Coordinates of C-alpha atoms in Angstrom, one line a residue:
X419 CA 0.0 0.0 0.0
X420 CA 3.0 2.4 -0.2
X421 CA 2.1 3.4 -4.0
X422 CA -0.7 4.5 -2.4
X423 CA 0.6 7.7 -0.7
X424 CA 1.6 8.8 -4.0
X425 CA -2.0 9.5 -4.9
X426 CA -3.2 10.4 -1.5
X427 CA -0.5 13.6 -0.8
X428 CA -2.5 16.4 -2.0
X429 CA -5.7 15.3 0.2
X430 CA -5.8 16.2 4.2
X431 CA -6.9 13.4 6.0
X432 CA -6.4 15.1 9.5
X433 CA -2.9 13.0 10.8
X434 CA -4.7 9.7 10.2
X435 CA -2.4 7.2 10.1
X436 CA -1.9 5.2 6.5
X437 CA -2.1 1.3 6.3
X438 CA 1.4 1.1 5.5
X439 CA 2.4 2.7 8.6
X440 CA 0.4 1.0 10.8
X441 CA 1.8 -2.6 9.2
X442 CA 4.7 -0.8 10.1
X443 CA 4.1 -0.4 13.6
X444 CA 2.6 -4.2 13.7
X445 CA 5.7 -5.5 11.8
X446 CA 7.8 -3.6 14.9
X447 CA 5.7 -5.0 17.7
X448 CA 6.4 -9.0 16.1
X449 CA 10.0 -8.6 17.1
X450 CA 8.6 -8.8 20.6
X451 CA 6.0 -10.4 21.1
X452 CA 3.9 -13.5 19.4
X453 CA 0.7 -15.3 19.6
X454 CA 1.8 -17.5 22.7
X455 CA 2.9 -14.2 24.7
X456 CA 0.9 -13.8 27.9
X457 CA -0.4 -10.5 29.3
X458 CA 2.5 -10.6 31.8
X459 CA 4.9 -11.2 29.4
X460 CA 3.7 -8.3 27.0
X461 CA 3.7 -5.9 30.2
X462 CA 7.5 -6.9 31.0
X463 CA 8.4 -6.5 26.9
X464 CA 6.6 -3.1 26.5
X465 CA 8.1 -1.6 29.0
X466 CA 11.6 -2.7 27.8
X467 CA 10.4 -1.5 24.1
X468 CA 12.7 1.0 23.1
X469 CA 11.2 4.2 21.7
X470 CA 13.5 6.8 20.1
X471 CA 12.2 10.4 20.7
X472 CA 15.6 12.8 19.8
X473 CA 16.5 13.6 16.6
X474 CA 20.0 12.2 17.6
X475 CA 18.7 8.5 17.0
X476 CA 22.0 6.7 17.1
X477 CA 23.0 8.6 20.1
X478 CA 20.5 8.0 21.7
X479 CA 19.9 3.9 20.9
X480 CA 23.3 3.7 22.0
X481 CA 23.0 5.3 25.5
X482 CA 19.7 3.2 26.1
X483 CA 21.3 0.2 25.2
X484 CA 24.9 0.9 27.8
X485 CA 23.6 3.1 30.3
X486 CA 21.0 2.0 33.3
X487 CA 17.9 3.8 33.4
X488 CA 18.8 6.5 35.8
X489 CA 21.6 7.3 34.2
X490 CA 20.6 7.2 30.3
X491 CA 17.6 9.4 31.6
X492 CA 20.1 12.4 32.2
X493 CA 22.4 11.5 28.9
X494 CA 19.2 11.9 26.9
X495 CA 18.5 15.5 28.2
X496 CA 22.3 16.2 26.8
X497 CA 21.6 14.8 23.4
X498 CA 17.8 16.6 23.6
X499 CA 20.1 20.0 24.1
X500 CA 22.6 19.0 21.6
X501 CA 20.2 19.8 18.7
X502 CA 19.9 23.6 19.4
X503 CA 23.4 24.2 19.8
X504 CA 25.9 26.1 16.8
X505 CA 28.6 24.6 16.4
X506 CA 31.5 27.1 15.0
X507 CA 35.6 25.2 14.3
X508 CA 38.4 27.4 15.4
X509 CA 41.2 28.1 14.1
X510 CA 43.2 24.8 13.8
X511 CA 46.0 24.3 16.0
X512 CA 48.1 21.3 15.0
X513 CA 46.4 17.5 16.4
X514 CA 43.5 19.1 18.9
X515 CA 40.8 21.2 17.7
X516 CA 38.9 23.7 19.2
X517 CA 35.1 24.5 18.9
X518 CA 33.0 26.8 20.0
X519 CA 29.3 26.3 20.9
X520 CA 26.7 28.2 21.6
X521 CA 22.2 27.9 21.9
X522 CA 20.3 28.9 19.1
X523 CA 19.2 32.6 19.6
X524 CA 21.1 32.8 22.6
X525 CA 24.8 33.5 21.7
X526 CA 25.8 34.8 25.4
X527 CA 26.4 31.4 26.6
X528 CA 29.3 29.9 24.8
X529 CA 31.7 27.1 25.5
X530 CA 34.4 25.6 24.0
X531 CA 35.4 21.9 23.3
X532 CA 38.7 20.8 22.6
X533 CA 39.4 17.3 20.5
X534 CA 42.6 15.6 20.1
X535 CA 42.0 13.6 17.3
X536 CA 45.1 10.9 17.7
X537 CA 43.6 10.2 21.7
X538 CA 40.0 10.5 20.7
X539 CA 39.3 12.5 23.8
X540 CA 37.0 15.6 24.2
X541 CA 37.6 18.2 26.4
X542 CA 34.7 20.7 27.2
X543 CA 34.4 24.1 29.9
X544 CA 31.1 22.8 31.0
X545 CA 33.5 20.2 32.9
X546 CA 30.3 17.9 33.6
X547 CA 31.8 14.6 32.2
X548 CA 34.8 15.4 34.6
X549 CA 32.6 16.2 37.3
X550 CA 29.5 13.7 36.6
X551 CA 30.5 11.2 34.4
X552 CA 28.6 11.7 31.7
X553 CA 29.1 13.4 27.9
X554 CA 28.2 16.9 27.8
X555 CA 25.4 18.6 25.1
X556 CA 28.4 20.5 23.4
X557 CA 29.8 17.1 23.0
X558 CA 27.6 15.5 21.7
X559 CA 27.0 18.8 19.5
X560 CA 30.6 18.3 18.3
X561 CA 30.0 14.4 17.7
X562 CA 26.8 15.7 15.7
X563 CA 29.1 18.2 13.7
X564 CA 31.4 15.5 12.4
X565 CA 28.8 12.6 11.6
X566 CA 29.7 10.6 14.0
X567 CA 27.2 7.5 14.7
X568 CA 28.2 6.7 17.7
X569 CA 29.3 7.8 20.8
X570 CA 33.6 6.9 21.3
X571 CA 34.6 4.7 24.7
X572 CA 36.2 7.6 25.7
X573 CA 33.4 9.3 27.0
X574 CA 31.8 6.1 28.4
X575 CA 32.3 5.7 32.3
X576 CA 31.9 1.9 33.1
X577 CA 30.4 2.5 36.5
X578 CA 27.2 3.9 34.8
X579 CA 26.7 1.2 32.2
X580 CA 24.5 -1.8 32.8
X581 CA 27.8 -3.9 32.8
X582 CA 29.6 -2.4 35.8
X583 CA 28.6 -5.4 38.1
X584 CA 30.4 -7.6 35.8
X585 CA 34.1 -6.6 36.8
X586 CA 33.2 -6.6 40.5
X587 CA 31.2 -10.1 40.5
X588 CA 34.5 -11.4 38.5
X589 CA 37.0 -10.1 41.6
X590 CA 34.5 -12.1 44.5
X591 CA 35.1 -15.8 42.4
X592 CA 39.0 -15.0 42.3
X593 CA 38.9 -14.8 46.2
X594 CA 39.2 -17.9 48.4
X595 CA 39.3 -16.6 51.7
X596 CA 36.3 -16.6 54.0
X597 CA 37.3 -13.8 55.6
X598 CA 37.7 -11.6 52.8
X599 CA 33.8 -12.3 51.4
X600 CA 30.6 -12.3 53.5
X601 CA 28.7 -15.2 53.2
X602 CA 25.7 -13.4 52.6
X603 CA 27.1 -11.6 49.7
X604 CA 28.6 -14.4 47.8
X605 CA 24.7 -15.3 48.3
X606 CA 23.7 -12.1 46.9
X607 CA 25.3 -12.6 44.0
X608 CA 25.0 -16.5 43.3
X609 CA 21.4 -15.6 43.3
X610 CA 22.0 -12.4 40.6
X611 CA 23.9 -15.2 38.3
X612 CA 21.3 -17.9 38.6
X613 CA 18.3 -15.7 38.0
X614 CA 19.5 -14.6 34.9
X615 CA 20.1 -18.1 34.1
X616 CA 16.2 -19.3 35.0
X617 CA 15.3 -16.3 32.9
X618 CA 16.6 -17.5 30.0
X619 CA 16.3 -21.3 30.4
X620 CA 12.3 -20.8 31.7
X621 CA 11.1 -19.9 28.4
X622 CA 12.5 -23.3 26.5
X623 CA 11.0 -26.8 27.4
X624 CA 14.3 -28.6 26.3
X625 CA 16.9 -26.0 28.0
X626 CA 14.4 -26.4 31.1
X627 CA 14.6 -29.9 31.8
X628 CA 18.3 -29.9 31.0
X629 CA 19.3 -27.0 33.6
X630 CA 16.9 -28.8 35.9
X631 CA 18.9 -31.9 35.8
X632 CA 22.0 -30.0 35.8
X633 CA 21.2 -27.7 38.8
X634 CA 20.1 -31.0 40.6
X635 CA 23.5 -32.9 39.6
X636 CA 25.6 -29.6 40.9
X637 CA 23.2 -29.4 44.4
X638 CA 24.5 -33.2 44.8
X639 CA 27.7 -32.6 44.4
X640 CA 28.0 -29.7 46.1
X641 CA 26.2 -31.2 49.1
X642 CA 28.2 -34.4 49.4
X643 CA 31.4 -32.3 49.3
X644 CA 30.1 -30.4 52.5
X645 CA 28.9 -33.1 54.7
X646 CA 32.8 -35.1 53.7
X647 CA 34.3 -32.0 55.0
X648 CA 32.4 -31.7 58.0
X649 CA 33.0 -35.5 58.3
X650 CA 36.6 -34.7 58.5
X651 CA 36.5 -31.9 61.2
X652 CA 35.8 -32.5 65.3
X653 CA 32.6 -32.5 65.6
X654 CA 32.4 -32.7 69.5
X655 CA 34.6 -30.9 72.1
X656 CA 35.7 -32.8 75.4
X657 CA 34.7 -30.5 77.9
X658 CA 36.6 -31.2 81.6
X659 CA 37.3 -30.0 85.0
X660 CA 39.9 -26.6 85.0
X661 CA 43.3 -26.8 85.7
X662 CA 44.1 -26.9 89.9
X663 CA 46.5 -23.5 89.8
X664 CA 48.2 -23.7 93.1
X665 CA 47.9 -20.5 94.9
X666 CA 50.7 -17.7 95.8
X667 CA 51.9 -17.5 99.3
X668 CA 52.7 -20.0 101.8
X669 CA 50.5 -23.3 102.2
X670 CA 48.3 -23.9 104.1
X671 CA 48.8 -25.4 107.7
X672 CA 46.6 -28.2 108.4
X673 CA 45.9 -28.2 112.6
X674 CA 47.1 -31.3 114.4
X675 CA 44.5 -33.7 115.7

């Protein structure tokens, strides 16, 4: 039905959508969900349905895809700004160039970026990505400027990414001391670990009943290893009469009969 729009672009039809747009929107949705999808399921898929709402699309499919929610909350209200900013290129000065940007209509507030093109590193006044973390709007105005898709690992700080756990989960299996873990939070994150695992494994018959077994087989062992090792240590403590500590001084004198 697209050859239709050709006919139908002189006539106002009052922002209805076209049939082709809405199979576009159904074609969209089938990447999520299907017949067999429950209403629970659709609620937990919608709400993890990406919808792009800047003009900056790559930018911003990127940041929703490494930042956590929080965090790619604020980097879109960067990229939002980034699209009313002019972008003017200095003078250049050997490998780092310098930019200046400024809003639209209001030219009072300028700042300038800096870009050493052999490091890949931006440099802005605004300082926020050295003080927050997080890429500036006259970044991403400069990124915008030179066609860039996406955003460099540069100005990508791990501890706001959805992966930042992974490094610190890593460092707890390399320790084998007791005392240097609690208990409860090797617990903590075992559970993390095995959730994702029953996530993914719940929603196949086949992969179900083989991590079932498999789980079972690891409980078993796991067990058997724990009750030979308690075998192994005292279980029981002899508990006795003190130690007779003679007493300081001189004895005691017993009276004669």
């Amino acid at each position: 039905m697209k050859w239709g729009s050709a006919y139908l672009r002189e006539h106002f039809f009052g922002r209805i959508r076209t049939t082709s747009q809405c199979e576009g929107i159904h074609s969209l949705l089938k990447n999520y969900v299907d017949s067999k999808t429950s209403l629970l399921e659709f609620m937990h898929k919608f709400s993890e349905f990406s919808v792009l709402t800047t003009c900056l699309e790559s930018f911003e499919k990127q940041a929703a895809e490494l930042y956590t929610r929080n965090i790619f909350k604020l980097v879109k209200d960067e990229i939002e700004a980034a699209a009313a900013l002019n972008v003017t290129e200095c003078p250049n000065n050997g490998d780092i160039i310098e930019y200046n940007t400024s809003e639209y209509f209001n030219q009072q507030w300028q700042f300038k970026v800096s870009y050493n093109k052999d490091k890949d590193l931006f440099a802005c006044e605004c300082r926020l990505f050295e003080t927050r973390g997080l890429p500036c709007s006259h970044i991403f105005g400069i990124l915008k400027h030179h066609n860039a898709k996406c955003v460099p690992t540069s100005l990508i700080l791990k501890r706001w990414t959805r992966d930042a756990k992974t490094d610190f989960i890593c460092s707890i299996g390399e320790q084998d001391s007791a005392d240097d873990i609690v208990p409860t939070l090797r617990c903590g994150v075992m559970a993390s670990i095995c959730w994702k695992l029953c996530d993914i494994s719940s929603k196949n018959s086949a992969d179900y009943r083989e991590i079932s077994s498999e789980l079972l087989k690891l409980i078993s062992k796991v067990q058997n290893k724990s009750d030979a090792q308690a075998r192994l240590s005292p279980t029981s403590v002899l508990i006795g009469d003190p130690a007779v500590v003679k007493s300081k001084g001189a004895p005691r004198k017993v009276p004669k009969g």
